XYZ file of C-alpha atoms in Angstrom:
578
model
C 0.000 0.000 0.000
C 2.730 2.273 0.941
C 4.431 1.472 -2.312
C 1.213 2.169 -4.286
C 0.864 5.496 -2.504
C 4.409 6.157 -3.260
C 3.817 5.482 -6.935
C 0.676 7.618 -6.816
C 2.615 10.316 -5.066
C 5.390 10.198 -7.656
C 2.949 10.334 -10.569
C 1.989 13.983 -10.194
C 5.564 14.776 -9.633
C 6.532 13.270 -12.994
C 3.556 14.824 -14.656
C 4.379 18.071 -13.060
C 7.971 17.511 -14.077
C 6.935 16.904 -17.575
C 4.690 19.947 -17.532
C 7.363 21.887 -15.892
C 9.813 20.648 -18.454
C 7.421 21.553 -21.248
C 6.864 25.016 -19.934
C 10.492 25.507 -19.254
C 11.368 24.255 -22.766
C 8.973 26.701 -24.314
C 10.515 29.491 -22.330
C 14.003 28.484 -23.432
C 12.948 28.223 -27.104
C 11.291 31.610 -26.979
C 14.383 33.119 -25.405
C 16.575 31.561 -28.061
C 14.343 32.925 -30.749
C 14.527 36.368 -29.229
C 18.310 36.147 -29.062
C 18.576 34.896 -32.654
C 16.227 37.619 -33.982
C 18.247 40.329 -32.300
C 21.497 39.133 -33.843
C 19.868 38.937 -37.333
C 18.643 42.514 -37.162
C 22.088 43.601 -36.120
C 23.675 41.904 -39.112
C 21.129 43.473 -41.503
C 21.750 46.897 -40.041
C 25.507 46.425 -40.279
C 25.262 45.244 -43.886
C 23.087 48.199 -44.814
C 25.526 50.522 -43.116
C 28.445 49.082 -45.082
C 26.652 49.459 -48.428
C 25.467 52.944 -47.521
C 29.027 53.885 -46.707
C 30.322 52.511 -50.019
C 27.685 54.282 -52.110
C 28.123 57.472 -50.139
C 31.852 57.367 -50.890
C 31.205 56.802 -54.609
C 28.631 59.584 -54.748
C 30.929 61.946 -52.920
C 33.769 61.138 -55.306
C 31.563 61.766 -58.332
C 30.459 65.117 -56.935
C 34.096 66.026 -56.283
C 35.191 65.045 -59.791
C 32.317 67.018 -61.247
C 33.920 70.234 -60.029
C 37.415 69.366 -61.316
C 38.980 70.158 -64.713
C 38.993 67.046 -66.927
C 42.276 65.172 -67.137
C 42.931 64.821 -70.840
C 46.159 62.921 -70.367
C 44.325 59.684 -69.660
C 43.299 59.062 -73.276
C 42.737 60.595 -76.698
C 39.982 63.013 -77.445
C 37.215 61.441 -79.497
C 37.314 62.510 -83.122
C 34.756 60.051 -84.391
C 32.205 62.868 -84.809
C 34.665 65.311 -86.417
C 33.354 64.508 -89.888
C 33.531 66.628 -93.007
C 31.045 66.785 -95.877
C 31.992 65.207 -99.173
C 33.145 67.592 -101.888
C 31.797 66.727 -105.332
C 32.096 68.221 -108.802
C 29.145 69.652 -110.735
C 28.219 66.142 -111.936
C 28.403 64.514 -108.493
C 31.864 62.952 -108.883
C 33.572 62.753 -105.499
C 36.596 65.026 -105.089
C 37.062 64.601 -101.318
C 35.554 62.268 -98.740
C 36.125 60.967 -95.207
C 37.509 57.513 -94.546
C 38.080 55.787 -91.214
C 41.629 55.114 -90.159
C 43.436 53.840 -87.075
C 45.920 55.879 -85.052
C 48.414 54.343 -82.636
C 48.717 55.579 -79.063
C 50.582 54.398 -75.965
C 50.018 54.538 -72.219
C 53.564 55.113 -70.909
C 52.626 54.106 -67.362
C 51.975 50.595 -68.629
C 55.132 50.311 -70.725
C 57.552 47.853 -69.096
C 60.548 48.135 -71.439
C 60.580 51.207 -73.701
C 63.637 50.072 -75.684
C 62.092 46.718 -76.504
C 58.793 48.352 -77.441
C 60.497 50.742 -79.857
C 62.585 47.989 -81.423
C 59.475 45.947 -82.129
C 57.557 48.972 -83.402
C 60.355 49.973 -85.781
C 59.943 46.670 -87.652
C 56.544 47.942 -88.807
C 57.250 51.710 -88.782
C 60.926 52.050 -89.763
C 60.563 55.826 -90.184
C 59.660 56.374 -86.533
C 61.920 58.768 -84.600
C 63.649 56.580 -81.971
C 64.710 59.334 -79.592
C 61.417 61.211 -79.677
C 59.420 58.009 -79.204
C 61.679 56.902 -76.336
C 61.040 60.165 -74.473
C 57.299 59.751 -75.003
C 57.301 56.211 -73.639
C 59.392 57.196 -70.613
C 57.355 60.296 -69.846
C 55.058 58.555 -67.388
C 52.052 60.241 -68.970
C 48.699 58.577 -69.162
C 48.485 58.890 -72.958
C 50.670 59.857 -75.932
C 50.182 59.630 -79.700
C 52.793 57.554 -81.501
C 51.604 57.483 -85.126
C 48.485 58.942 -86.697
C 46.519 57.582 -89.632
C 47.975 54.112 -90.139
C 47.181 51.850 -93.056
C 45.146 48.713 -92.300
C 48.252 46.581 -92.877
C 50.308 48.657 -90.457
C 47.612 48.338 -87.836
C 47.416 44.558 -88.272
C 51.210 44.172 -88.099
C 51.449 46.254 -84.911
C 48.660 44.258 -83.289
C 50.624 41.065 -83.985
C 53.581 42.505 -82.063
C 51.503 42.277 -78.893
C 53.166 45.214 -77.121
C 51.500 45.930 -73.748
C 50.390 49.555 -73.322
C 49.805 50.148 -77.049
C 46.322 50.791 -78.433
C 44.454 52.142 -81.448
C 41.908 54.879 -81.867
C 39.559 55.167 -84.841
C 39.780 58.587 -86.506
C 38.676 60.256 -89.732
C 41.045 61.281 -92.471
C 40.455 62.907 -95.842
C 40.783 60.968 -99.069
C 41.014 62.649 -102.474
C 40.077 60.257 -105.313
C 41.267 62.677 -108.023
C 44.714 63.098 -106.459
C 46.691 66.037 -107.791
C 44.156 66.753 -110.569
C 42.256 69.281 -108.463
C 44.638 69.722 -105.537
C 44.795 73.536 -105.513
C 41.025 73.930 -105.752
C 39.921 71.272 -103.265
C 42.793 72.002 -100.877
C 43.976 70.126 -97.804
C 43.098 69.205 -94.238
C 45.518 68.805 -91.351
C 46.058 65.749 -89.160
C 42.929 66.628 -87.157
C 40.755 66.761 -90.310
C 40.504 70.557 -90.266
C 40.644 72.490 -93.543
C 43.863 74.445 -94.063
C 43.705 75.409 -97.759
C 41.479 75.549 -100.809
C 37.772 74.819 -100.601
C 38.416 72.654 -97.544
C 39.377 75.796 -95.648
C 36.441 77.713 -97.103
C 34.017 75.049 -95.842
C 35.438 75.360 -92.308
C 35.048 79.118 -92.435
C 31.357 78.686 -93.272
C 30.685 77.087 -89.874
C 31.946 73.519 -90.120
C 34.722 74.120 -87.595
C 32.129 75.280 -85.047
C 30.079 72.129 -85.641
C 33.175 69.990 -85.143
C 34.081 71.777 -81.919
C 30.590 71.183 -80.541
C 30.546 67.528 -81.606
C 27.640 68.088 -84.015
C 29.497 67.368 -87.260
C 27.779 64.013 -87.794
C 28.494 62.435 -91.170
C 24.869 61.546 -91.970
C 23.774 65.137 -91.326
C 26.333 66.754 -93.644
C 25.256 67.333 -97.231
C 27.920 67.196 -99.990
C 29.369 70.510 -101.131
C 28.951 70.738 -104.893
C 31.559 72.740 -106.780
C 31.319 74.333 -110.201
C 34.263 72.209 -111.352
C 33.756 69.615 -114.076
C 36.209 66.847 -113.211
C 36.439 65.740 -116.840
C 37.499 69.195 -118.002
C 39.688 69.591 -114.933
C 41.590 66.450 -115.925
C 42.105 67.765 -119.452
C 43.366 71.133 -118.211
C 45.790 69.580 -115.750
C 47.032 67.096 -118.355
C 47.627 69.775 -120.998
C 49.521 72.169 -118.753
C 51.670 69.357 -117.327
C 52.485 68.265 -120.875
C 53.128 71.874 -121.913
C 55.400 72.554 -118.966
C 57.576 69.615 -119.981
C 57.346 70.254 -123.716
C 58.308 73.923 -123.481
C 60.810 73.465 -120.631
C 58.942 75.976 -118.464
C 59.326 76.322 -114.712
C 55.532 76.419 -114.314
C 52.281 76.451 -116.260
C 48.593 76.947 -115.568
C 45.147 77.375 -117.084
C 41.552 78.219 -116.223
C 38.241 77.565 -117.993
C 35.593 80.135 -117.066
C 31.897 80.300 -117.956
C 31.401 83.890 -119.116
C 27.629 83.773 -118.523
C 27.754 82.676 -114.871
C 31.298 83.347 -113.681
C 31.654 79.663 -112.735
C 35.151 78.200 -112.809
C 34.781 74.931 -114.733
C 38.441 73.982 -114.347
C 41.623 75.538 -113.012
C 45.042 74.014 -112.480
C 48.625 75.029 -111.879
C 51.805 72.951 -112.073
C 53.982 72.030 -110.265
C 51.308 70.782 -107.885
C 51.046 68.077 -105.198
C 49.151 64.938 -104.279
C 46.768 65.820 -101.430
C 46.798 62.175 -100.311
C 50.534 62.476 -99.680
C 51.240 66.216 -99.400
C 54.850 65.949 -98.284
C 55.898 68.679 -100.739
C 52.802 70.905 -100.582
C 54.738 73.652 -98.788
C 57.659 73.692 -101.213
C 58.526 77.090 -102.648
C 57.480 76.190 -106.195
C 54.104 74.765 -105.098
C 51.945 77.812 -105.693
C 48.509 78.166 -107.236
C 49.736 80.596 -109.851
C 46.278 81.193 -111.277
C 44.821 82.927 -108.208
C 47.744 83.429 -105.817
C 50.469 84.388 -108.288
C 51.010 88.010 -109.361
C 52.370 88.696 -112.834
C 52.683 91.405 -115.423
C 50.292 89.951 -117.958
C 51.866 91.491 -121.030
C 49.877 92.023 -124.207
C 46.739 90.331 -122.870
C 46.268 93.749 -121.207
C 45.819 95.249 -124.660
C 42.320 93.758 -124.545
C 41.562 96.155 -121.692
C 43.381 99.084 -123.283
C 41.475 98.808 -126.551
C 38.167 98.202 -124.781
C 38.821 101.217 -122.554
C 39.586 103.461 -125.515
C 36.454 102.365 -127.388
C 34.217 102.547 -124.320
C 35.388 106.063 -123.513
C 33.925 107.348 -126.772
C 37.195 109.119 -127.590
C 38.290 106.334 -129.941
C 36.348 104.427 -132.596
C 37.200 101.420 -134.737
C 38.046 103.872 -137.515
C 40.534 105.811 -135.393
C 44.170 105.654 -136.506
C 47.409 105.963 -134.549
C 50.893 106.739 -135.801
C 53.152 103.809 -134.897
C 55.905 104.718 -137.321
C 58.359 105.845 -134.632
C 59.158 104.645 -131.085
C 57.869 106.640 -128.114
C 60.531 108.175 -125.927
C 59.533 109.232 -122.426
C 62.128 110.007 -119.779
C 64.833 107.349 -119.991
C 62.535 104.806 -121.634
C 61.898 104.028 -125.261
C 58.718 102.229 -126.283
C 58.914 100.261 -129.530
C 57.030 97.443 -131.234
C 58.242 93.839 -131.274
C 57.390 93.423 -134.949
C 56.701 97.029 -135.904
C 54.984 97.948 -139.140
C 56.509 101.414 -139.164
C 53.304 103.139 -140.231
C 49.952 104.481 -139.138
C 47.696 101.731 -137.757
C 43.944 101.445 -137.409
C 42.476 100.195 -134.118
C 42.025 96.627 -135.458
C 45.628 96.694 -136.709
C 46.906 97.933 -133.342
C 45.195 94.901 -131.816
C 46.134 92.135 -134.255
C 49.720 93.366 -134.651
C 49.935 93.812 -130.870
C 51.441 97.269 -131.222
C 52.903 98.689 -128.020
C 53.090 102.133 -129.580
C 49.487 102.052 -130.752
C 48.271 100.791 -127.355
C 50.212 103.528 -125.563
C 48.526 106.150 -127.750
C 45.110 104.617 -127.035
C 45.835 105.094 -123.333
C 46.998 108.664 -123.955
C 43.664 109.390 -125.615
C 41.808 108.333 -122.451
C 44.135 109.930 -119.901
C 45.831 108.717 -116.728
C 42.845 108.994 -114.396
C 40.479 107.364 -116.867
C 42.954 104.531 -117.465
C 43.342 103.739 -113.795
C 39.599 103.999 -113.143
C 38.797 101.589 -115.973
C 41.126 98.859 -114.702
C 39.659 99.179 -111.213
C 36.169 99.087 -112.698
C 36.985 95.773 -114.344
C 38.381 94.468 -111.051
C 41.826 93.932 -112.537
C 43.562 95.908 -109.766
C 41.158 94.981 -106.937
C 41.529 91.969 -104.673
C 39.325 89.305 -106.164
C 36.320 88.167 -104.131
C 35.760 84.427 -104.405
C 35.501 81.338 -102.218
C 39.080 80.170 -102.717
C 41.206 81.543 -99.830
C 44.445 81.675 -101.842
C 43.944 84.993 -103.650
C 46.696 87.578 -104.075
C 46.105 91.320 -104.026
C 47.178 93.053 -107.280
C 49.891 95.686 -107.136
C 50.119 99.080 -108.812
C 52.114 102.287 -108.312
C 50.737 104.559 -105.595
C 50.999 107.478 -107.978
C 50.292 107.037 -111.676
C 52.388 109.124 -114.015
C 52.341 109.391 -117.779
C 54.958 106.671 -118.137
C 52.867 104.418 -115.874
C 49.825 104.710 -118.094
C 51.893 104.116 -121.221
C 53.564 100.937 -119.938
C 50.373 99.571 -118.332
C 48.718 99.937 -121.740
C 50.741 96.968 -122.973
C 50.842 95.031 -119.706
C 53.885 96.304 -117.812
C 54.015 98.250 -114.557
C 51.139 96.549 -112.691
C 50.735 92.965 -111.531
C 47.558 90.940 -111.229
C 46.523 87.296 -111.177
C 45.795 85.258 -114.304
C 42.331 84.403 -112.966
C 41.468 88.105 -112.612
C 42.652 88.684 -116.154
C 40.303 85.936 -117.346
C 37.417 87.456 -115.365
C 38.067 90.890 -116.896
C 38.145 89.416 -120.404
C 34.890 87.582 -119.702
C 33.219 90.953 -119.088
C 34.318 92.029 -122.573
C 32.648 88.936 -124.071
C 29.428 88.397 -122.064
C 27.647 91.673 -122.757
C 29.736 93.900 -120.500
C 28.995 92.413 -117.046
C 31.671 91.892 -114.416
C 31.009 88.742 -112.387
C 33.266 87.723 -109.549
C 34.377 84.125 -110.182
C 32.849 81.329 -108.172
C 33.906 77.756 -107.433
C 30.344 76.819 -106.448
C 27.494 76.078 -108.842
C 25.547 79.184 -109.875
C 22.800 79.829 -112.395
C 22.883 82.664 -114.897
C 20.061 84.380 -113.025
C 22.012 84.195 -109.755
C 25.097 85.549 -111.509
C 23.243 88.472 -113.045
C 21.797 89.415 -109.660
C 25.311 90.224 -108.419
C 26.861 91.317 -111.726
C 27.974 94.866 -112.446
C 27.753 96.535 -115.835
C 31.239 97.781 -116.750
C 31.285 98.314 -120.541
C 28.695 98.991 -123.221
C 27.187 96.480 -125.637
C 28.874 98.312 -128.503
C 32.283 97.836 -126.870
C 31.549 94.130 -126.390
C 30.566 93.784 -130.046
C 33.829 95.421 -131.125
C 35.963 93.248 -128.825
C 34.326 90.050 -130.074
C 35.164 91.109 -133.601
C 38.783 91.901 -132.677
C 39.259 88.568 -130.873
C 37.947 86.660 -133.891
C 40.049 88.759 -136.277
C 43.197 88.174 -134.228
C 42.695 84.404 -134.420
C 42.330 84.644 -138.190
C 45.057 87.137 -139.105
C 46.995 87.964 -135.944
C 48.971 86.322 -133.155
C 46.098 84.010 -132.174
C 46.309 81.756 -135.213
C 47.878 78.874 -133.247
C 44.851 78.771 -130.944
C 42.329 78.104 -133.692
C 40.321 74.900 -133.392
C 38.339 73.868 -136.486
C 34.629 73.937 -135.796
C 34.742 75.900 -132.550
C 35.235 79.511 -133.745
C 37.971 80.527 -131.309
C 39.219 84.097 -130.804
C 41.806 85.483 -128.443
C 44.869 87.518 -127.566
C 48.477 86.612 -126.816
C 50.676 88.115 -124.128
C 54.456 87.796 -123.963
C 55.891 89.748 -121.028
C 59.527 90.082 -120.066
C 60.018 89.117 -116.417
C 61.660 91.456 -113.943
C 64.927 89.993 -112.645
C 66.965 91.982 -110.114
C 64.964 95.105 -110.884
C 65.430 94.915 -114.645
C 63.437 93.385 -117.469
C 65.122 90.207 -118.643
C 65.551 89.561 -122.359
C 65.565 85.780 -122.014
C 62.926 85.124 -119.331
C 59.313 85.607 -120.313
C 55.929 85.097 -118.743
C 53.600 84.061 -121.547
C 49.810 84.018 -121.574
C 46.988 83.454 -124.009
C 43.349 84.340 -123.432
C 40.838 82.626 -125.717
C 37.061 82.900 -126.061
C 34.691 80.547 -127.863
C 32.419 80.204 -129.765
C 32.910 83.731 -131.042
C 29.395 84.251 -132.446
C 28.136 84.025 -128.829
C 31.042 83.415 -126.424
C 30.296 80.942 -123.652
C 33.744 80.246 -122.242
C 37.086 81.903 -121.591
C 40.235 79.770 -121.549
C 43.372 81.450 -120.227
C 46.715 79.634 -120.251
C 50.121 80.639 -118.901
C 53.686 79.405 -119.323
C 56.346 80.705 -116.939
C 59.823 81.041 -118.459
C 59.198 78.712 -121.421
C 62.032 77.770 -123.760
C 61.859 77.003 -127.490
C 60.381 73.590 -128.124
C 63.186 72.875 -130.561
C 66.350 74.775 -131.544
C 65.524 77.589 -133.915
C 61.907 77.873 -132.784
C 60.503 80.850 -130.923
C 59.256 80.952 -127.336
C 56.547 83.599 -127.593
C 53.043 83.070 -126.218
C 51.691 82.106 -129.631
C 54.001 79.095 -129.790
C 53.274 77.706 -126.303
C 50.420 79.261 -124.307
C 48.322 79.562 -127.478
C 48.908 75.929 -128.389
C 47.933 74.775 -124.882
C 44.704 76.781 -125.101
C 43.854 75.189 -128.448
C 44.452 71.693 -127.072
C 42.226 72.346 -124.060
C 39.409 73.651 -126.257
C 39.749 70.801 -128.746
C 39.460 68.154 -126.025
C 36.858 69.782 -123.762
C 34.465 71.763 -125.978
C 32.064 68.864 -126.510
C 32.004 68.151 -122.749
C 31.100 71.792 -122.195
C 28.136 71.458 -124.509
C 29.544 73.449 -127.430
C 28.603 71.881 -130.755
C 31.134 72.144 -133.576
C 30.264 74.104 -136.681
C 32.371 73.391 -139.761
C 30.485 75.730 -142.078
C 33.359 78.225 -141.758
C 36.661 76.750 -142.844
C 38.935 78.845 -140.637
C 36.617 78.534 -137.645
C 36.989 82.172 -136.559
C 35.468 84.585 -139.106
C 31.811 84.241 -138.169
C 31.799 87.513 -136.211
C 31.386 90.783 -138.076
C 31.428 94.379 -136.856
C 29.050 97.080 -137.972
């Protein structure tokens, strides 16, 4: 019994123990959960604090850098957007365009062995300057250029060298499909694709450089710039003057084809020239666009202006006569004719015989002030206004005296550019309107809106007759082209050497117009210091500059839209004068 009571007595104790254990276990579990939850929140808070600190540091650094000047030494400036518009001729043929190219740069801080790097690089670029490159690689800078505008093969070969710290940057460079054919007109860009001469420079001056600086010169947004040049005619002109320079042993030659109705330059070239794709010699002393940037005494081509001036003044008519039987002596100078007739000459005879004496007396009839005013009116002694940047300012004496007027009458004493001479002659052929030349396309209506009337219709009619007559009976016979009715005027001027006129160094020119019944084009050619083609032959303008003009007309007239007319055997006598 006692034992049963004892068991009964122990039973509640166990049950209570169990209950107690259960309650105590639940208390322990709850406490553990509370402890575990507290530690978890702490870890979350700490993690958030760490990330907040990191992002706060980054944000603070960005704000700091935002107020600092950019460090450009860490890499090249992007030139991907520094595009240029294509330049095309009047028919859409590309004269200049952008192409992508790779340029090599280095990060000197990553270069381990500069000597080894240069040795490897020189196997691909043997022309590289060792000393200069060594200093660049040892400079410790973040970025330096090593070679700009590589060929694809050069880039591939350098990549195969596997030099650490070397890299490539894609840039734009200019490519000129026509090469030297139109080099002086189209011009050049520098290493940063900025125009530095010719129409390339003109385009920059019209706002392209500002677009490039602002990063807005996007290739797809740039429309091609269309020039007035006809690449076919340009090729002919360049080919003929290059051939003439060699054939006549001249130091230089040049030519221009000008539309007399619009003032558009259809072609213009000067040799020696350069290849714009490899312009290593572009700055040489003899590389000069002689047609617009060269100043010359234009010789007897000026007699076109003298005769036109005399007729336009009303003081001289086509029936006027001048005594050319004796030389003119003024001061210490004596004016005589090259092939004098020794008699009285009519105005047409003064022109076709290219009489210095007769021209001087035409100028005397007008007077000094009238002579000077007429040449300025025709723009001959004014700086020419055109798109091409390379334009020289003509020179003249500050004070004109009687001897000045006399010598200027036959092309001595003042200097102008061949292109200006062509423009002045165009005004004598197109109805009397002076039009500044343009290298951009222009309609006849646009040209007339800016043209200036400088001579009368009657003067133009007389000058057309004289040009045609000179090609038939005078010094322009060598410039005749069957079927194309060519007229013109020669000019053989002695060059000034050491302050004196040289007897064996000439500057020759020929100005031609065609077709003479209604002139559409002026062709002016020059030959600087030409020599006789063969022993015993002459070296006057008729025998070289005139021949070059004829060849240009013969090859290009059909391309210019001039139809041949063989109804007149000599090709020049269609014009008459009433």
